[in-house]
Tab-separated table of C-alpha atoms and ligand atoms in Angstrom:
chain	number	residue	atom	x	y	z
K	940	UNK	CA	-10.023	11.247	-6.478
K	941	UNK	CA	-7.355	13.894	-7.627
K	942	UNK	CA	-5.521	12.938	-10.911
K	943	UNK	CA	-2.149	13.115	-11.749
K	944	UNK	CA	-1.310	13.795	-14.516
K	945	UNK	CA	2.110	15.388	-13.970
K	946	UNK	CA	3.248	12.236	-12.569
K	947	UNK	CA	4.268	8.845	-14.102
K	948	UNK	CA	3.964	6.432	-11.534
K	949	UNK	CA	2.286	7.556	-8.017
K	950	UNK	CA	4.574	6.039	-5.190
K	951	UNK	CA	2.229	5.428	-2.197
K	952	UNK	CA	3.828	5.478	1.067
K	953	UNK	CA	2.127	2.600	3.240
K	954	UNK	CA	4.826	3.041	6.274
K	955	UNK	CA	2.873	4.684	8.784
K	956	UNK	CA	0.345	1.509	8.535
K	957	UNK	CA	2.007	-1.558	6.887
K	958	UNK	CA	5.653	-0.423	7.979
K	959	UNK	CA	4.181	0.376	12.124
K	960	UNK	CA	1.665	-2.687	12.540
K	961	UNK	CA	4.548	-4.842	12.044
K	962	UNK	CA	6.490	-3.440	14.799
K	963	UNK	CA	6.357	-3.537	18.651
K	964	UNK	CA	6.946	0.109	19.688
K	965	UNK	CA	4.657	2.957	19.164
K	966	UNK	CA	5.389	5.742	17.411
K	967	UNK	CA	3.604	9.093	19.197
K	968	UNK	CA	1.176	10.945	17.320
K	969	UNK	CA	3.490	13.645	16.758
K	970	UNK	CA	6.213	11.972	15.135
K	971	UNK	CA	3.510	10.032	13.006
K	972	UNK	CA	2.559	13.514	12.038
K	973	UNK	CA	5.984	14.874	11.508
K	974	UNK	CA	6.739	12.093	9.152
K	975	UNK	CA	3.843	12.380	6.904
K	976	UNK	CA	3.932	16.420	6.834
K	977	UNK	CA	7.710	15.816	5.214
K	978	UNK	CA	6.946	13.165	3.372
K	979	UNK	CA	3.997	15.262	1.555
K	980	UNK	CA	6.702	18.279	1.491
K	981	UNK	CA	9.261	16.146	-0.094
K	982	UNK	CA	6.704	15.608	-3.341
K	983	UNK	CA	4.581	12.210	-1.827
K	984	UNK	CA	0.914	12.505	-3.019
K	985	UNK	CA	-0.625	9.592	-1.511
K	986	UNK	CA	0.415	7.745	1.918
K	987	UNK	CA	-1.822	5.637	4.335
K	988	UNK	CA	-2.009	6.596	7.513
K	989	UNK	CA	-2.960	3.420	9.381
K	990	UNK	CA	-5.477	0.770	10.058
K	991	UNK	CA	-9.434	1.022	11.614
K	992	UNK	CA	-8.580	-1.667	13.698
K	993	UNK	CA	-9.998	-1.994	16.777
K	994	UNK	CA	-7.080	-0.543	19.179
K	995	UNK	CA	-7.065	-3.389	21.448
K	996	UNK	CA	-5.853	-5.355	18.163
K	997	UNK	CA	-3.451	-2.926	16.996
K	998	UNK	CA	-2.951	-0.034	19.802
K	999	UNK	CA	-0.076	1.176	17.035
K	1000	UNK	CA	-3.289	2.108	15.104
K	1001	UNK	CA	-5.472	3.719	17.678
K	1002	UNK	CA	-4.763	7.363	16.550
K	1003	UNK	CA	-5.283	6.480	12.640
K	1004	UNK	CA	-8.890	8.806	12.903
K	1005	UNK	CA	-6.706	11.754	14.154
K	1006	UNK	CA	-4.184	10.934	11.975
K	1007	UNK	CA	-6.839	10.932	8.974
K	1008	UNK	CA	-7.822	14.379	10.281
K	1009	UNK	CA	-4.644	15.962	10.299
K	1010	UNK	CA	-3.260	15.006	6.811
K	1011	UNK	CA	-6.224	16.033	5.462
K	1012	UNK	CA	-5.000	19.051	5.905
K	1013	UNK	CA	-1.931	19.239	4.048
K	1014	UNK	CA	-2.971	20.162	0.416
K	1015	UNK	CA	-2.922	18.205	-2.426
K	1016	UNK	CA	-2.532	14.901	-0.150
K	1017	UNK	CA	-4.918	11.788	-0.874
K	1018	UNK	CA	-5.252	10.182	2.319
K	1019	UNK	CA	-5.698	6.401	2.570
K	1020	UNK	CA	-6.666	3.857	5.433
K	1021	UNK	CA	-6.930	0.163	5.768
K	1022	UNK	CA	-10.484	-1.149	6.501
K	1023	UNK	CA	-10.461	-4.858	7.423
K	1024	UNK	CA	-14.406	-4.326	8.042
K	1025	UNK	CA	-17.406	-2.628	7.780
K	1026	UNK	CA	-17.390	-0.864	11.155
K	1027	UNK	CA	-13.651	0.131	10.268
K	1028	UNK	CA	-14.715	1.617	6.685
K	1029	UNK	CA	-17.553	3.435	8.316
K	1030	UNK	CA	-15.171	4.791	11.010
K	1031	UNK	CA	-12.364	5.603	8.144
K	1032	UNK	CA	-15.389	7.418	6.178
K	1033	UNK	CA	-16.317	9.448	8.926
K	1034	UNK	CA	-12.726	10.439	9.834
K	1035	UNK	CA	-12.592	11.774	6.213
K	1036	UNK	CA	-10.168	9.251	4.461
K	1037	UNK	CA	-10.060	9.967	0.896
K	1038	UNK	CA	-9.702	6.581	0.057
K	1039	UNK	CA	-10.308	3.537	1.905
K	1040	UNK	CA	-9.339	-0.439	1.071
K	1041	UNK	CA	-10.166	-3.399	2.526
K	1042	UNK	CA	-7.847	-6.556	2.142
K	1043	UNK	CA	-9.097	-9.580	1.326
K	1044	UNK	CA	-6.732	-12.424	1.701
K	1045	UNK	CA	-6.624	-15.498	-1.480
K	1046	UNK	CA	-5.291	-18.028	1.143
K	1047	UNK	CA	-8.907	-18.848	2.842
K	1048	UNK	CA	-6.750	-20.552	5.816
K	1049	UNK	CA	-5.043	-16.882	5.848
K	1050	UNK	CA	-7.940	-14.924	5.593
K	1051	UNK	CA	-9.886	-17.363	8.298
K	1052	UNK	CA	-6.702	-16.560	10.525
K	1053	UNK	CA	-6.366	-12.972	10.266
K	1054	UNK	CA	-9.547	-11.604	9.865
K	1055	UNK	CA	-11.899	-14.932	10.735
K	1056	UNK	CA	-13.534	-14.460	7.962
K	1057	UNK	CA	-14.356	-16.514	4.641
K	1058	UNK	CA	-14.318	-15.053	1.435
K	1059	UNK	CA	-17.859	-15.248	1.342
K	1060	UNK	CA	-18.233	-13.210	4.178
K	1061	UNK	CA	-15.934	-10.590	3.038
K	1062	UNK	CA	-17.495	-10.565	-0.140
K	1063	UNK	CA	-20.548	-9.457	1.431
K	1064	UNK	CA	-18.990	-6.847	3.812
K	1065	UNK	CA	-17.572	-5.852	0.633
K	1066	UNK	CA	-21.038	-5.402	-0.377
K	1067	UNK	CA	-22.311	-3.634	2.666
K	1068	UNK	CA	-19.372	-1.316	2.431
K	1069	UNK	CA	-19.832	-0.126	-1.768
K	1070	UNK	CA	-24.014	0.061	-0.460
K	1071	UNK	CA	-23.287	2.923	1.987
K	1072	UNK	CA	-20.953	4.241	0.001
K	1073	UNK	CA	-23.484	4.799	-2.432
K	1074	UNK	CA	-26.132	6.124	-0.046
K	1075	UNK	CA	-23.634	9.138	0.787
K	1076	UNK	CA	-23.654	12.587	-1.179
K	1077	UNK	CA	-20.754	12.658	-3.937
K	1078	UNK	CA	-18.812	14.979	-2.417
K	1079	UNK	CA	-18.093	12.272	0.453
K	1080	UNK	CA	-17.661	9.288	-1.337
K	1081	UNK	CA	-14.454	7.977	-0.410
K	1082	UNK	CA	-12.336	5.653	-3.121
K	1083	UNK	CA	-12.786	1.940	-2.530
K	1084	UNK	CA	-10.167	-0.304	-3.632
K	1085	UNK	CA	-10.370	-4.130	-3.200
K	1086	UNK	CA	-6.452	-5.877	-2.140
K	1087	UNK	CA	-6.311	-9.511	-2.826
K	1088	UNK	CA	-3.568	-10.034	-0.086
K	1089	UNK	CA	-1.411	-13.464	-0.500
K	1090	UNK	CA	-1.642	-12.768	-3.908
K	1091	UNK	CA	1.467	-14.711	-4.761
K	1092	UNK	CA	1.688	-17.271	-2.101
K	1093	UNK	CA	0.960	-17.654	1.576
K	1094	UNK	CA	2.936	-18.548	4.719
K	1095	UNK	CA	0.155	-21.209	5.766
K	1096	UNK	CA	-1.587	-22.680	2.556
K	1097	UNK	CA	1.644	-22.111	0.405
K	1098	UNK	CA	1.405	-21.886	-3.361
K	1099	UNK	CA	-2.038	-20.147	-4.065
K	1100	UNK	CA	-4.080	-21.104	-7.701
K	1101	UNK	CA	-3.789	-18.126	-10.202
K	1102	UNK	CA	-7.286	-18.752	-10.439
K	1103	UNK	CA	-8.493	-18.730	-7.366
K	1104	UNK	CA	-7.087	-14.396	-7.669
K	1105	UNK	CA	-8.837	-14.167	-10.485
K	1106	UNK	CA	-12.163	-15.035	-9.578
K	1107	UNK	CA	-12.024	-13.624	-6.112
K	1108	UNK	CA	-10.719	-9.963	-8.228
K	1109	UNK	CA	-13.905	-10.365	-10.455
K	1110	UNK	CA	-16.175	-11.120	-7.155
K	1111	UNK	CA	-14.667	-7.851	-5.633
K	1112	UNK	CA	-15.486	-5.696	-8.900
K	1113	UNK	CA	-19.090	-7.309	-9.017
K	1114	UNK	CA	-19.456	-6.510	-5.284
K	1115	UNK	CA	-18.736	-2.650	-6.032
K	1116	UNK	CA	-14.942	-1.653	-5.298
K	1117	UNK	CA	-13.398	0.562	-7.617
K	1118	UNK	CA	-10.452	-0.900	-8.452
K	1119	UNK	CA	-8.554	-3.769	-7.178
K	1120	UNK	CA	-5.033	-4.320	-6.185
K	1121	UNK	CA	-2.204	-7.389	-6.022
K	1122	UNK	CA	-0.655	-7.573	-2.586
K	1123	UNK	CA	2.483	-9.906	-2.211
K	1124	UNK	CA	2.018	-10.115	1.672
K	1125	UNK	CA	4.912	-12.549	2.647
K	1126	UNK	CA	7.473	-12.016	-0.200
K	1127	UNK	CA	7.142	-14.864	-2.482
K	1128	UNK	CA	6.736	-13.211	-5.637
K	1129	UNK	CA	8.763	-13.309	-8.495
K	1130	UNK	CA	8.518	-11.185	-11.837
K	1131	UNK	CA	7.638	-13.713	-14.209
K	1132	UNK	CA	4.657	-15.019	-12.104
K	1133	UNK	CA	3.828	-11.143	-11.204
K	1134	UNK	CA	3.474	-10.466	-14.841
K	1135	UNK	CA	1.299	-13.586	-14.808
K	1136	UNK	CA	-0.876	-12.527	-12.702
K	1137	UNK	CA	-1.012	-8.893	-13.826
K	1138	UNK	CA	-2.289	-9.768	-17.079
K	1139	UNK	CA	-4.677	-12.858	-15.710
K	1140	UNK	CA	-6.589	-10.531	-14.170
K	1141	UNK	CA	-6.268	-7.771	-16.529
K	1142	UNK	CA	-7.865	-10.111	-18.987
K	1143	UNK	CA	-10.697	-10.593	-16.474
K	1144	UNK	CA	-11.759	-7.282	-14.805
K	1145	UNK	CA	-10.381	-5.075	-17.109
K	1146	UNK	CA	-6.556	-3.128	-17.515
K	1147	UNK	CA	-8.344	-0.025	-15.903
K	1148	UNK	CA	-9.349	-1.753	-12.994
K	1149	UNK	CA	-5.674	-2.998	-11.464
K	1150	UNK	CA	-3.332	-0.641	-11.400
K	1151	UNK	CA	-1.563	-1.298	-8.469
K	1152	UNK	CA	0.811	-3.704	-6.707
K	1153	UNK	CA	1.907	-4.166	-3.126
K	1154	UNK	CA	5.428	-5.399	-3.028
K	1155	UNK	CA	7.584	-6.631	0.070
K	1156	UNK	CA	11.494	-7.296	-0.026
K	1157	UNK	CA	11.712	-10.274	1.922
K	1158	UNK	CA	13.605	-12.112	-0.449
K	1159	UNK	CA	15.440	-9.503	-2.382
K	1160	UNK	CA	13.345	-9.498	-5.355
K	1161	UNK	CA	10.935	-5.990	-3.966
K	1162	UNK	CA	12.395	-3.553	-7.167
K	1163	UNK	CA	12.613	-6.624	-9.349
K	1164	UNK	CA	9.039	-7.204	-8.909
K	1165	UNK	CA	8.285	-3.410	-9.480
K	1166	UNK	CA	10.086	-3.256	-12.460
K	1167	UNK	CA	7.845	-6.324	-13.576
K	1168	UNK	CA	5.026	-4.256	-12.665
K	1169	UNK	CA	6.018	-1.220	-14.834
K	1170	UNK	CA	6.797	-3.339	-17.813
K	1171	UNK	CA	3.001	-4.317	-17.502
K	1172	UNK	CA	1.783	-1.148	-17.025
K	1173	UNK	CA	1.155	-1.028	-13.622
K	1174	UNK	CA	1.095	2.615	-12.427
K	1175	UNK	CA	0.824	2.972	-8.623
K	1176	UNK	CA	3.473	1.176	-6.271
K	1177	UNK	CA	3.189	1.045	-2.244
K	1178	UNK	CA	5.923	1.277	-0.382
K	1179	UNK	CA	7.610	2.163	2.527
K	1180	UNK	CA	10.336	4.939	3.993
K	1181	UNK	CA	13.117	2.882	5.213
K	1182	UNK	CA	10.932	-0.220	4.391
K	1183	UNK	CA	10.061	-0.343	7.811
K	1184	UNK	CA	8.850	-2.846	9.569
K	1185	UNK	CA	11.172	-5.713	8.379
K	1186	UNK	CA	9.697	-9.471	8.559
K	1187	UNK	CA	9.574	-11.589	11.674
K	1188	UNK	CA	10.185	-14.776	9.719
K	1189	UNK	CA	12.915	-13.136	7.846
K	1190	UNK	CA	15.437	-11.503	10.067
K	1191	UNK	CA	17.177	-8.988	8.251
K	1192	UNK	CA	14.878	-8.538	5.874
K	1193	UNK	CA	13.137	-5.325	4.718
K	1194	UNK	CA	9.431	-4.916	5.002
K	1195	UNK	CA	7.954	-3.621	2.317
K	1196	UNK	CA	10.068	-2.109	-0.675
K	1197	UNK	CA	11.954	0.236	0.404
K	1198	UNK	CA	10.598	4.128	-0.631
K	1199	UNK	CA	13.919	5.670	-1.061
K	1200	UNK	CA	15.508	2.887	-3.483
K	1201	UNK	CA	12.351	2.856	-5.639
K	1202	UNK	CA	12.158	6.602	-6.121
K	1203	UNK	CA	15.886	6.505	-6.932
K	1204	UNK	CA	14.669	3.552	-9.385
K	1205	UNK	CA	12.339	5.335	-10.880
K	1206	UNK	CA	14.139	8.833	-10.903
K	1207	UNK	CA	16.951	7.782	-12.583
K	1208	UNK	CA	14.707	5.991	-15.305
K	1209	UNK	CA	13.073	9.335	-15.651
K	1210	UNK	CA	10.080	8.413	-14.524
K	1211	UNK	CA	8.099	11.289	-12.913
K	1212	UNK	CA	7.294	10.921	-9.584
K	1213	UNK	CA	6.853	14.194	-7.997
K	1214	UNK	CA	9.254	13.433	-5.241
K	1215	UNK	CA	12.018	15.319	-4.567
K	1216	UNK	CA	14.632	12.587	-4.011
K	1217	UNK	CA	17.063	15.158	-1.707
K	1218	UNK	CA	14.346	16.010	0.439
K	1219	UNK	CA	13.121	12.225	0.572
K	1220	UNK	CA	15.809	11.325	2.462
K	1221	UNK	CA	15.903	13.616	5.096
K	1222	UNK	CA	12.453	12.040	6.021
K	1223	UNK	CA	14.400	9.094	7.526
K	1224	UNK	CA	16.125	11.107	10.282
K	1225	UNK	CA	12.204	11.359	12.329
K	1226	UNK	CA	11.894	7.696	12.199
K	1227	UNK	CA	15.441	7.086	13.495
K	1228	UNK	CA	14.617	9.472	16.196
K	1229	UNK	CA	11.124	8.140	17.032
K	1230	UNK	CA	12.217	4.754	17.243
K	1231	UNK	CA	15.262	4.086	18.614
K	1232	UNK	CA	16.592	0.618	17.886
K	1233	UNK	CA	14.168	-0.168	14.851
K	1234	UNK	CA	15.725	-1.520	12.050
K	1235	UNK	CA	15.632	0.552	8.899
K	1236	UNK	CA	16.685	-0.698	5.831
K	1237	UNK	CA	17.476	0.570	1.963
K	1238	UNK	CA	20.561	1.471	0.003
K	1239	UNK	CA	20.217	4.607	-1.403
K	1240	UNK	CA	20.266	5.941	1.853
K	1241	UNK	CA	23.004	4.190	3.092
K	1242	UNK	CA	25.133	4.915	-0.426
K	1243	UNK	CA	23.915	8.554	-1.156
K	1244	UNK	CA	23.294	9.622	-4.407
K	1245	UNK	CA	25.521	8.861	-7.454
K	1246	UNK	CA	28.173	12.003	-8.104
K	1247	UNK	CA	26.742	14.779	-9.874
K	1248	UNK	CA	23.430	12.639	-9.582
K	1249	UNK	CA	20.746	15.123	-11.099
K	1250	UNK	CA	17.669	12.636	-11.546
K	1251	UNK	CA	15.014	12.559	-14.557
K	1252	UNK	CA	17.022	10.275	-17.013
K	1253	UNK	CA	20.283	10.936	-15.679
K	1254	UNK	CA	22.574	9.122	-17.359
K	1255	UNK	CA	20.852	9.181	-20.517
K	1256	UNK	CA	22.662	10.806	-23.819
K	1257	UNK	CA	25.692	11.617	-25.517
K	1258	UNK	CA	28.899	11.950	-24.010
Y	1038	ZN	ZN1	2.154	-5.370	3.168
């Protein structure tokens, strides 16, 4: 894994998989490319490039191994893909994904539903997964995070126990991952409990061993959250351009949080990003073109920078 260290916070863009799964069209290959090559040239060091899904699932997805191959080549890029499986994180390891993470849902009715799988069962994928990860030379050893999706609540089983994340974040360490992740699927988080939760299972696997959250903005409270999650620490925040993808039970509402607003978020706190804001959002003009119709959503866009905006603290000092 590359370090940063002349970044703050690492913004990863999750649109070309979160943002496109949740729509109907389907973006061609070359637009998908076109948007991550700007993206990368506007300053963004990590973005997921889709899902090892089996294309009959998710035939948005069913260019993610060419996709892996091609951003691979833009330097200085970590490139990440979504394994629900083991077949998928063997077919995201051979592509060459840099990093690879496999969702495992708290809700069991949600995870039973969307991968038909128990916990138990992804446990042990888990398992198989960190096994032939080990078994490959270092060189080609991809990252392997753990994401406890429906961290916060889920759209079938409702309220999930606190506990219930905890243990199944300790299970996914002991199992092998590197590193584990909150996901707030459907939108029901809210800072106080997402401080909660941060420091929960903090306490349990270690500080080291979560630093990341997965926010959505279907009720408003997507930078809220992230602001929670910098108060506790947190240092890596997914997102996506033009939070794309919205929410099918919440019309109007943004998919995940938006990547525009929170780099003008954390810009303006002077928080280092590496993103050139400017150049940021031009990106959104090849989605607009690529699909027609599709709702995109964020305000910084829509509002333009603040006059004589000029980033890294602005604001900040006399006069
Ligand atoms: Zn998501």
């Amino acid at each position: 894994m590359q370090e940063h260290d002349d970044i703050d916070i690492l913004v990863s863009e999750v649109g070309p998989r979160d943002g496109l799964q949740s729509i109907k069209a389907i973006m061609p290959l070359a637009a998908k490319k076109a948007w991550i090559a700007a993206e990368a040239a506007a300053g963004v060091r990590e973005i997921e490039v889709g899902s090892f899904v089996p294309p009959k699932l998710l035939p948005q997805m069913a260019d993610t191994a060419e996709l892996v191959a091609y951003a691979r080549s833009i330097p200085g890029l970590v490139v990440a893909a979504l394994v629900p499986n083991y077949r998928g994180a063997e077919n995201a390891i051979r592509a060459g994904a840099h990093k690879i993470s496999l969702p495992l849902s708290a809700s069991e009715s949600h995870s039973k539903a969307n991968l038909r799988r128990t916990h138990d069962q992804v446990i042990d994928e888990v398992r198989q997964i960190t096994a032939f990860i080990r078994s490959l030379p270092e060189a080609e050893r991809p990252g392997f995070d753990g994401n406890i999706s429906t961290a916060f609540g889920c759209t079938i089983e409702g309220a999930v126990p606190e506990a219930k994340v905890v243990e199944l974040a300790r299970r996914l360490m002991e199992a092998g991952v590197d590193g584990v992740g909150l996901s707030d699927t459907t939108g029901y988080a809210n800072p106080a409990q997402l401080r909660r939760l941060v420091r929960l299972v903090r306490a349990e696997i270690g500080t080291e061993n979560l630093s990341g959250v997965h926010l959505h903005n279907t009720r408003g409270l997507g930078l809220a959250n992230a602001l929670a999650a910098l108060d506790e620490g947190i240092t890596t925040l997914d997102s996506s351009l033009g939070g794309l993808g919205g929410c099918p039970y919440a019309p109007g509402a943004s998919g995940n949080i938006v990547t525009e607003d929170l780099v003008f978020m954390l810009d303006a706190m002077g928080l280092r990003t590496g993103i050139d804001l400017d150049r940021l959002l031009t990106v959104r003009q090849i989605l607009r073109d690529a699909l027609p119709g599709e709702a995109l959503y964020g305000f910084t866009p829509d509002a333009g920078l603040p006059k004589g905006y000029a980033g890294g603290g602005w604001g900040v000092g006399p006069g």
